[in-house]
PDB file of C-alpha atoms and ligand atoms in Angstrom:
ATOM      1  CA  UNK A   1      -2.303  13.941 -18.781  1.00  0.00           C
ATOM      2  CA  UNK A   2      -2.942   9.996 -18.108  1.00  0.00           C
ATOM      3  CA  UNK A   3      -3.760   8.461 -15.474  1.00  0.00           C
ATOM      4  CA  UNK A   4      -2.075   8.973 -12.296  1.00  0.00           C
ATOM      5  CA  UNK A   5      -1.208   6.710  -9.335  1.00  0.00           C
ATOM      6  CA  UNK A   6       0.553   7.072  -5.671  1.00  0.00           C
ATOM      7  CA  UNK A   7       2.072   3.820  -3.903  1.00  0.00           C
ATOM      8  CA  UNK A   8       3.099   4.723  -0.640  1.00  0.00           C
ATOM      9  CA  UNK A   9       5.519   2.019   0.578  1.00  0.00           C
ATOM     10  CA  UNK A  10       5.995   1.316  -2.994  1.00  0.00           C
ATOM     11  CA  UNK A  11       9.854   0.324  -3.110  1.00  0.00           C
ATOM     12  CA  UNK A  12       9.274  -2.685  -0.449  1.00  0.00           C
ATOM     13  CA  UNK A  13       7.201  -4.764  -0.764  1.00  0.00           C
ATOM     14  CA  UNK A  14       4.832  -3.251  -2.978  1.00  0.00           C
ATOM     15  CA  UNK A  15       7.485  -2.804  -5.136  1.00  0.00           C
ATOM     16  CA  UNK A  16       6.193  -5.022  -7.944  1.00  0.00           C
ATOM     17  CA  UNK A  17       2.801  -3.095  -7.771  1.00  0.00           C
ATOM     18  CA  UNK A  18       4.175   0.011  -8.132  1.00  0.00           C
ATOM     19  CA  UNK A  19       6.170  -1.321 -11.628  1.00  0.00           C
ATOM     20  CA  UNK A  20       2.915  -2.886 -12.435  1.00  0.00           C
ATOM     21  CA  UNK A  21       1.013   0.001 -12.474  1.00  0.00           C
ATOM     22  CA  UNK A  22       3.313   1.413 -14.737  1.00  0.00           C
ATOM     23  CA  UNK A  23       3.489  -0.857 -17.045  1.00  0.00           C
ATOM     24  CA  UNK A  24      -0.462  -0.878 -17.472  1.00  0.00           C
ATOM     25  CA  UNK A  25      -0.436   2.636 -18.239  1.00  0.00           C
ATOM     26  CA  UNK A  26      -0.151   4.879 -14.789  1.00  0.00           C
ATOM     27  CA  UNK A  27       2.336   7.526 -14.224  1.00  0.00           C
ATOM     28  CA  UNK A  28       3.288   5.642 -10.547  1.00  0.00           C
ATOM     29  CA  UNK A  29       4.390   8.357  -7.820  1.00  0.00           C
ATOM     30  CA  UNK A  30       5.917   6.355  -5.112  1.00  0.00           C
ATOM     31  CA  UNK A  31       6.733   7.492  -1.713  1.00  0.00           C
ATOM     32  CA  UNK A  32      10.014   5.912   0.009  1.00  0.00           C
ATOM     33  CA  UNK A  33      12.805   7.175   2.345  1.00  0.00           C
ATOM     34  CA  UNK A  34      15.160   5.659   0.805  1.00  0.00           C
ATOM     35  CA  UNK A  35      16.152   7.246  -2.711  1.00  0.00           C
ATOM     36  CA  UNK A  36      18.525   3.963  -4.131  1.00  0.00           C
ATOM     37  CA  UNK A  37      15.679   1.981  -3.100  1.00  0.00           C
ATOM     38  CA  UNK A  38      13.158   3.881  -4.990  1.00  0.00           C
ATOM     39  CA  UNK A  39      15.638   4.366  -8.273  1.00  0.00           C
ATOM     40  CA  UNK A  40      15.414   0.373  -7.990  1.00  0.00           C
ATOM     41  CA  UNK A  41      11.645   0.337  -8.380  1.00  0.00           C
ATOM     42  CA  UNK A  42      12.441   2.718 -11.673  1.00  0.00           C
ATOM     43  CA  UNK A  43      15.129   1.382 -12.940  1.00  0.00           C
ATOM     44  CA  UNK A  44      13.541  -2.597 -12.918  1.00  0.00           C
ATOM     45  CA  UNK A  45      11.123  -1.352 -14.891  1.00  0.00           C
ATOM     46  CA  UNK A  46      10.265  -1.695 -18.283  1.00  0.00           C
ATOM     47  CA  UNK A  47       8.888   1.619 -17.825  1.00  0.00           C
ATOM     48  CA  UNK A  48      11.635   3.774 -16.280  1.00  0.00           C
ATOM     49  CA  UNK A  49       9.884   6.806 -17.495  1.00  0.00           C
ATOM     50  CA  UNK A  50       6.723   6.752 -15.686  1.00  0.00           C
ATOM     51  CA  UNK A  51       7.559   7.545 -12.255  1.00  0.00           C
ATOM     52  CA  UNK A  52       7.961  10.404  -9.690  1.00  0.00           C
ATOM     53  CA  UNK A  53      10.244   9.325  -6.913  1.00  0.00           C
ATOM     54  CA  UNK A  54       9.353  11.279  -3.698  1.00  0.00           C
ATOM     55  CA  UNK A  55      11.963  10.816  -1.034  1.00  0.00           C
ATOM     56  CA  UNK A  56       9.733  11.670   2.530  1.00  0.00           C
ATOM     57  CA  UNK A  57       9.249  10.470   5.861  1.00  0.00           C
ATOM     58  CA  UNK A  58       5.589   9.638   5.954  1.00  0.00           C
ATOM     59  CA  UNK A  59       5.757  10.437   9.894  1.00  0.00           C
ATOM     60  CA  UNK A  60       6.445  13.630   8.861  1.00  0.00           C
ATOM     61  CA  UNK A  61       2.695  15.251   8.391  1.00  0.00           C
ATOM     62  CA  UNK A  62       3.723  18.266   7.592  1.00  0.00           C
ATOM     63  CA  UNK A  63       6.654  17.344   4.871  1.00  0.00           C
ATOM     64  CA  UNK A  64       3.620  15.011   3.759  1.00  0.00           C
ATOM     65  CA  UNK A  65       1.057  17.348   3.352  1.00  0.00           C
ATOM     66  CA  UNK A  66       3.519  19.710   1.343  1.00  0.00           C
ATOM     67  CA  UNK A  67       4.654  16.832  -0.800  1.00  0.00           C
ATOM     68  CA  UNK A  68       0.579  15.951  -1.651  1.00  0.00           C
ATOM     69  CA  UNK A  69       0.194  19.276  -2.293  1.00  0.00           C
ATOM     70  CA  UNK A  70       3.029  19.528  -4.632  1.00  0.00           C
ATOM     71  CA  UNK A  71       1.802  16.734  -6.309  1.00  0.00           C
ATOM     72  CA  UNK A  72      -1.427  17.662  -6.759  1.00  0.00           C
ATOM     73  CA  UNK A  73      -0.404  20.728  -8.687  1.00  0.00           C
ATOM     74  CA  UNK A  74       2.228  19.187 -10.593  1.00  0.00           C
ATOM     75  CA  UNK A  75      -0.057  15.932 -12.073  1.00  0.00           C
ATOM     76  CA  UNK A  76      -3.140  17.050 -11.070  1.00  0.00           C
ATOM     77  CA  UNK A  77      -6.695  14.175 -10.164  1.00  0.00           C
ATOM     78  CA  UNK A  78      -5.423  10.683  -8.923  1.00  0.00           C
ATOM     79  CA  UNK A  79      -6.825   8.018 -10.148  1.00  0.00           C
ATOM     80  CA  UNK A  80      -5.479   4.909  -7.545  1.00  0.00           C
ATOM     81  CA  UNK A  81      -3.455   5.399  -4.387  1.00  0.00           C
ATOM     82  CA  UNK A  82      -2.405   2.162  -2.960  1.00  0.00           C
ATOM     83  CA  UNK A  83      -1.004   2.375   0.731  1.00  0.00           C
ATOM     84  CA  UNK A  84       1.195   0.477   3.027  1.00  0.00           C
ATOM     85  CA  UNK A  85       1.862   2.717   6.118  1.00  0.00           C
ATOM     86  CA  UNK A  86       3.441   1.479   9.506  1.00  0.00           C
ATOM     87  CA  UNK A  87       1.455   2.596  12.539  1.00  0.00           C
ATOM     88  CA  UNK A  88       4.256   4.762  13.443  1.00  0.00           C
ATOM     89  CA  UNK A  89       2.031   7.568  10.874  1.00  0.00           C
ATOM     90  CA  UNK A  90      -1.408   7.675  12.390  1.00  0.00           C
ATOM     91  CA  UNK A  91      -1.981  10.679  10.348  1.00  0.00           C
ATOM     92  CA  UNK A  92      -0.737   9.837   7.122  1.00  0.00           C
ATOM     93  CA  UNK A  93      -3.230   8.373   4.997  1.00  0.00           C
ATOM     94  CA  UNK A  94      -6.169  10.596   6.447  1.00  0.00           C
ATOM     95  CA  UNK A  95      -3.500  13.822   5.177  1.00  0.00           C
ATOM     96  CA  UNK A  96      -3.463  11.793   1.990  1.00  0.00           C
ATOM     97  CA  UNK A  97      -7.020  11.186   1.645  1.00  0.00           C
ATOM     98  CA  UNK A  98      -8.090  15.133   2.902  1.00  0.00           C
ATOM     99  CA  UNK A  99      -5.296  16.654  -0.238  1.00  0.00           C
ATOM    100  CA  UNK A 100      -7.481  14.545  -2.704  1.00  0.00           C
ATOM    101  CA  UNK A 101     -11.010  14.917  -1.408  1.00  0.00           C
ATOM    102  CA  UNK A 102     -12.374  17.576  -3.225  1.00  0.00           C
ATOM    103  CA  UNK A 103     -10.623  16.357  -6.920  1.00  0.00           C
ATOM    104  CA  UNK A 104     -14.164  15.726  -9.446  1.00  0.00           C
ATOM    105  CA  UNK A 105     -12.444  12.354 -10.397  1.00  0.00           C
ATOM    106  CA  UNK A 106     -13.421   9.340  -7.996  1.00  0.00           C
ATOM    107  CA  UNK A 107     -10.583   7.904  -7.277  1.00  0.00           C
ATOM    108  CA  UNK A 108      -9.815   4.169  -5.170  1.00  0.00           C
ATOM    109  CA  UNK A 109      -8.002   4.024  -1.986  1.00  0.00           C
ATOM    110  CA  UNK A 110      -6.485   0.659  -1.697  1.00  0.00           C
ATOM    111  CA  UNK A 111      -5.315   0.187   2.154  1.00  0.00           C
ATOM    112  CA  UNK A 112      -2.958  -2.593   2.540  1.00  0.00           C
ATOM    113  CA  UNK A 113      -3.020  -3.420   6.082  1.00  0.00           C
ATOM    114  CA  UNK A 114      -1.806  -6.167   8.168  1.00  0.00           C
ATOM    115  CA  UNK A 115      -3.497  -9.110   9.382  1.00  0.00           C
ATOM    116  CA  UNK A 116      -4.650  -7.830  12.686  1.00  0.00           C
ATOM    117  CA  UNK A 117      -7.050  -5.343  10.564  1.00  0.00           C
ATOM    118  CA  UNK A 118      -9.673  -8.415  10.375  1.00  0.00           C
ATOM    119  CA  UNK A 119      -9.776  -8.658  14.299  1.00  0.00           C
ATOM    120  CA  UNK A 120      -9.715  -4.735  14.260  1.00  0.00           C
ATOM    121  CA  UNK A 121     -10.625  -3.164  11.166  1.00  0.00           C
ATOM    122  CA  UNK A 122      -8.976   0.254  11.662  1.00  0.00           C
ATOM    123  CA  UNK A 123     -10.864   3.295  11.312  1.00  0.00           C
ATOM    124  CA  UNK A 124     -10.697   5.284   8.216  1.00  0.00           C
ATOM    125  CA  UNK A 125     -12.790   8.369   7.209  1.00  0.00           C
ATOM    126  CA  UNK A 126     -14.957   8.392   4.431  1.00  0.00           C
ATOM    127  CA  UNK A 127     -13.721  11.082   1.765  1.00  0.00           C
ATOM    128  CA  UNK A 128     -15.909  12.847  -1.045  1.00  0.00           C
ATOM    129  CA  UNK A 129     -14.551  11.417  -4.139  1.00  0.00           C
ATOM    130  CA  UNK A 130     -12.579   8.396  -2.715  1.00  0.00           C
ATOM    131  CA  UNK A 131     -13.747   4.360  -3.439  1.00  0.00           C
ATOM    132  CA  UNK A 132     -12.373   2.962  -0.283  1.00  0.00           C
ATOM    133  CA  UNK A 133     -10.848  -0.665  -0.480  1.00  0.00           C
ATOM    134  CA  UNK A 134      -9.358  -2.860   2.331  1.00  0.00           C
ATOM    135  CA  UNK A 135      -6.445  -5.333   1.497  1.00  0.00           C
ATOM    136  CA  UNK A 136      -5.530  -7.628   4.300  1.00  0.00           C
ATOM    137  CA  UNK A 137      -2.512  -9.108   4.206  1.00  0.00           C
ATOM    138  CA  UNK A 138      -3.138 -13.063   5.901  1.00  0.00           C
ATOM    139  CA  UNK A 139      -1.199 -15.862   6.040  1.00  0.00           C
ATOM    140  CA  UNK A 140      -0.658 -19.309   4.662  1.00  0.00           C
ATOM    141  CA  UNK A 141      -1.164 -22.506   6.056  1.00  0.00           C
ATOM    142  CA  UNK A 142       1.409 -24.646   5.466  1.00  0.00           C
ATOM    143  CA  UNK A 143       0.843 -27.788   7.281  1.00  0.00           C
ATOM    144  CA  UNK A 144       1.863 -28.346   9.983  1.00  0.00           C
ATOM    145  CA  UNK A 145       2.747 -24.715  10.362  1.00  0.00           C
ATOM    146  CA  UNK A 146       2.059 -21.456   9.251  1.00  0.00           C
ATOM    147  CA  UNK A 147       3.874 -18.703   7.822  1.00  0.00           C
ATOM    148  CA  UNK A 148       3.474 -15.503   6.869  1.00  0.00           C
ATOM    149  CA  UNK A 149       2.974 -14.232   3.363  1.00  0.00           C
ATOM    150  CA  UNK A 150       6.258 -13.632   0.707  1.00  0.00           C
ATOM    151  CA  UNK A 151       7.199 -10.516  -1.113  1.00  0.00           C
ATOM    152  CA  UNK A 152       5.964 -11.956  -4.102  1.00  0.00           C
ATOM    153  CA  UNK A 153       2.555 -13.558  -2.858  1.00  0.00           C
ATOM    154  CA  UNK A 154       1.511 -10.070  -1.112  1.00  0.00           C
ATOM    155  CA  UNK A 155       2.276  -8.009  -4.800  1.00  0.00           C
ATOM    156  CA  UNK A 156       0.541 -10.730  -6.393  1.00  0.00           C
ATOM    157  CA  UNK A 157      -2.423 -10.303  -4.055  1.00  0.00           C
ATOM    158  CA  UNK A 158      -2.299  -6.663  -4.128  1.00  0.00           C
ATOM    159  CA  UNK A 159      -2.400  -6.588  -7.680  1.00  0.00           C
ATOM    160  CA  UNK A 160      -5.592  -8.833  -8.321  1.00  0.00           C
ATOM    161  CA  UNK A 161      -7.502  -6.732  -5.510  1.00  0.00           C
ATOM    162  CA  UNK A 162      -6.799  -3.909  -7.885  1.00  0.00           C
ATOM    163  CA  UNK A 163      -8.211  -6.136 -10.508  1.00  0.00           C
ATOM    164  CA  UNK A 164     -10.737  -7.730  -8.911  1.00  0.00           C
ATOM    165  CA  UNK A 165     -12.031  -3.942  -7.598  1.00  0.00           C
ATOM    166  CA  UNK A 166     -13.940  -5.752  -4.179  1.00  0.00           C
ATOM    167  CA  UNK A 167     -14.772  -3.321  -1.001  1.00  0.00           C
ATOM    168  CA  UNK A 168     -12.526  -6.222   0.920  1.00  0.00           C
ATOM    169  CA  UNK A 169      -9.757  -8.311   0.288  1.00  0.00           C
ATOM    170  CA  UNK A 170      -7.806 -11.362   1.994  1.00  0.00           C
ATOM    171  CA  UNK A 171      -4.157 -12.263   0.758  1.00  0.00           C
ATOM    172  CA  UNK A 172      -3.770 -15.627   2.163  1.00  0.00           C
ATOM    173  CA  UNK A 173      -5.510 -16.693   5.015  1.00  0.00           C
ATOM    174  CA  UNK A 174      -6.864 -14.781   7.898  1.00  0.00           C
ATOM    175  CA  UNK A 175      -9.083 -17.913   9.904  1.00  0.00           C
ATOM    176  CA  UNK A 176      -8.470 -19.487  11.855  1.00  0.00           C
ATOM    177  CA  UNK A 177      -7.351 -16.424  13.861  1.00  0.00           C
ATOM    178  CA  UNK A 178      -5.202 -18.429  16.237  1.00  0.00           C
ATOM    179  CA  UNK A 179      -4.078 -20.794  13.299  1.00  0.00           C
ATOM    180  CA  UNK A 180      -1.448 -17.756  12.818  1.00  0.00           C
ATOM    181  CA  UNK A 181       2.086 -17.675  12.582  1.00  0.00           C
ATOM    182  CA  UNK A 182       4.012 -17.230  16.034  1.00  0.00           C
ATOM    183  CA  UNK A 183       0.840 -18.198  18.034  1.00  0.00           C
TER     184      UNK A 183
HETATM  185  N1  NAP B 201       0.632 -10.788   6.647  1.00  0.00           N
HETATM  186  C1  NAP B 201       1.855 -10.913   6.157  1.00  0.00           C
HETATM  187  O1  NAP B 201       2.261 -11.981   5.754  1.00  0.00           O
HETATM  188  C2  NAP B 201       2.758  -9.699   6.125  1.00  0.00           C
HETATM  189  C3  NAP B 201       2.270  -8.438   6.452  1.00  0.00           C
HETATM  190  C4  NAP B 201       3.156  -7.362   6.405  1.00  0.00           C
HETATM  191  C5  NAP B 201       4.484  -7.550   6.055  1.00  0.00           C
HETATM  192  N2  NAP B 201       4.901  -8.798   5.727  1.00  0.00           N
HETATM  193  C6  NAP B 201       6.296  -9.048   5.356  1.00  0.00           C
HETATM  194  O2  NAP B 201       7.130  -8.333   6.228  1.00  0.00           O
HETATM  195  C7  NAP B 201       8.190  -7.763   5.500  1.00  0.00           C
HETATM  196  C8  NAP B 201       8.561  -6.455   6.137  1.00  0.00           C
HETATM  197  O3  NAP B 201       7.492  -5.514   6.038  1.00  0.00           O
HETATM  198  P1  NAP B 201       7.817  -3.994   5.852  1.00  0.00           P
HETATM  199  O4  NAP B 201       6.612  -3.159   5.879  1.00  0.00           O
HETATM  200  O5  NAP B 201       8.939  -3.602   6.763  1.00  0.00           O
HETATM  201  O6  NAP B 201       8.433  -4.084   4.401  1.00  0.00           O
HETATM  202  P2  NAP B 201       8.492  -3.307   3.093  1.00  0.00           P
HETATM  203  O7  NAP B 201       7.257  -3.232   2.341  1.00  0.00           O
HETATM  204  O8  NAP B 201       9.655  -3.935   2.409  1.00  0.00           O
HETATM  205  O9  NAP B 201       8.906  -1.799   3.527  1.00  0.00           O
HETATM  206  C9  NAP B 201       8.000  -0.827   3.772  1.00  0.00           C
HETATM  207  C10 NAP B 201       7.844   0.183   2.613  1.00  0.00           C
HETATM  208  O10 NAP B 201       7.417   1.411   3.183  1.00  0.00           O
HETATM  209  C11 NAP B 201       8.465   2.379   3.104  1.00  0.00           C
HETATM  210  N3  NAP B 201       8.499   3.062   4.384  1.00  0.00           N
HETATM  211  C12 NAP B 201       8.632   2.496   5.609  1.00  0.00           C
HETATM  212  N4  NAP B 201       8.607   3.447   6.559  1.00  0.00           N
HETATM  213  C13 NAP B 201       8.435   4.629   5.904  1.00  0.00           C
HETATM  214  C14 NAP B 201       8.341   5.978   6.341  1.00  0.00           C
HETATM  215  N5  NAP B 201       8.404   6.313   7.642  1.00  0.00           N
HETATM  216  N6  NAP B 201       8.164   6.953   5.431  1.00  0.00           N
HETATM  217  C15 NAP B 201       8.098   6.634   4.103  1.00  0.00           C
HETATM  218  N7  NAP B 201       8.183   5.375   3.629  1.00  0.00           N
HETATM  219  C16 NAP B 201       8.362   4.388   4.530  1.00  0.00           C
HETATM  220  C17 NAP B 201       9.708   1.567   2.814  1.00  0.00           C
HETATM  221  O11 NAP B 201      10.734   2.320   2.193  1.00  0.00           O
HETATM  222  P3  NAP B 201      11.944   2.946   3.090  1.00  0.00           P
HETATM  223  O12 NAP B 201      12.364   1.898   4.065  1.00  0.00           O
HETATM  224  O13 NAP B 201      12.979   3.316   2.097  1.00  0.00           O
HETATM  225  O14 NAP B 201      11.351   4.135   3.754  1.00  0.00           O
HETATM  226  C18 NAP B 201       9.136   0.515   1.895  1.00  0.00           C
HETATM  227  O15 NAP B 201       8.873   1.049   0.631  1.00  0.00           O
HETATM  228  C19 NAP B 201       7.708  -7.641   4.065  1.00  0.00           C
HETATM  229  O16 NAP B 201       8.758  -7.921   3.199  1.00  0.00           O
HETATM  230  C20 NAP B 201       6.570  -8.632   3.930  1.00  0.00           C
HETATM  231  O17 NAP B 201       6.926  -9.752   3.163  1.00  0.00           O
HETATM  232  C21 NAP B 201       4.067  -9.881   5.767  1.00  0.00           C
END
């Protein structure tokens, strides 16, 4: 088996990640409510073949956990999980992190989370087996204004983190703090 990836909140706008990843080499599971827009992520790919589509309400721990499970028995070690989750799923990537902690494998978590997580870096357990990396998603300074980060910029980011393999980091902008949009 080859290596093995999860993108959760990979048909938005991670979308371009989770198509990357397949393209470099990665079987790409990627979690999604929506099927059509998960067959899009396939389907735009030059890699249709390498993906598991898993249809699931993240908010749903238990549907999650049996899902994880499932996957861990079908594929087997991961090798990168990249993560987008709304805070509407406190429990989600902690139920992620616990159905992979005791795989041989390391593995990298790469936590995509939103701007406020440089004011207040969330908490996040550490996990035998899993390299733990924070992606903050900033913003751009566009002057005289700012705006928030595209589709296209955030994948982009996302992408050279993965690359770039740092314990930290910033899409965009992130200071100064009160430089951001809407404020
Ligand atoms: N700092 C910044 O500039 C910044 C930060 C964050 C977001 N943004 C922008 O804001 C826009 C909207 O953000 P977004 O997070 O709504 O967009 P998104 O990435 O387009 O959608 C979220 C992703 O998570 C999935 N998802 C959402 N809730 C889920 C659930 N309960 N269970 C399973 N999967 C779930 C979505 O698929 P389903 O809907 O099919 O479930 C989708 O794949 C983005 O397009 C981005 O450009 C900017």
């Amino acid at each position: 088996m080859g290596h093995e990836a999860l993108v959760v909140g990979g048909s938005g706008m991670l979308a371009e990640v989770s198509r990357w990843l397949a393209h470099t080499g990665y079987h790409v599971t990627v979690i999604g409510r929506d099927r059509s827009r998960l067959e899009q992520v396939a389907k735009n790919s030059s890699t249709p073949d390498r993906f598991t589509l898993l249809d699931l309400d993240y908010q749903d721990t238990t549907a999650l956990e049996q899902a994880m499970s499932q996957l861990r028995s079908e594929r087997g070690p991961i090798d990168v999980a990249v993560t987008w989750i709304h805070n509407t799923a406190p429990e989600a990537l902690s139920v992620i992190q616990h159905e992979f902690a005791y795989q041989a494998e390391e593995w990298r978590l790469y936590h995509v989370c939103g701007s406020r997580a440089w004011i207040k870096p969330p908490f996040v357990e550490e996990v035998d087996s899993c390299l733990y990396r924070r992606i903050i998603l900033g913003f751009v300074w566009e002057e005289p204004v700012a705006r928030w980060l595209t589709n296209d910029e955030i994948a982009c980011g996302v992408i050279r983190a993965i690359e770039t393999d740092q314990p930290q980091s910033i899409i965009g902008k992130v200071e100064p703090w009160e430089r951001r949009p809407g404020y």
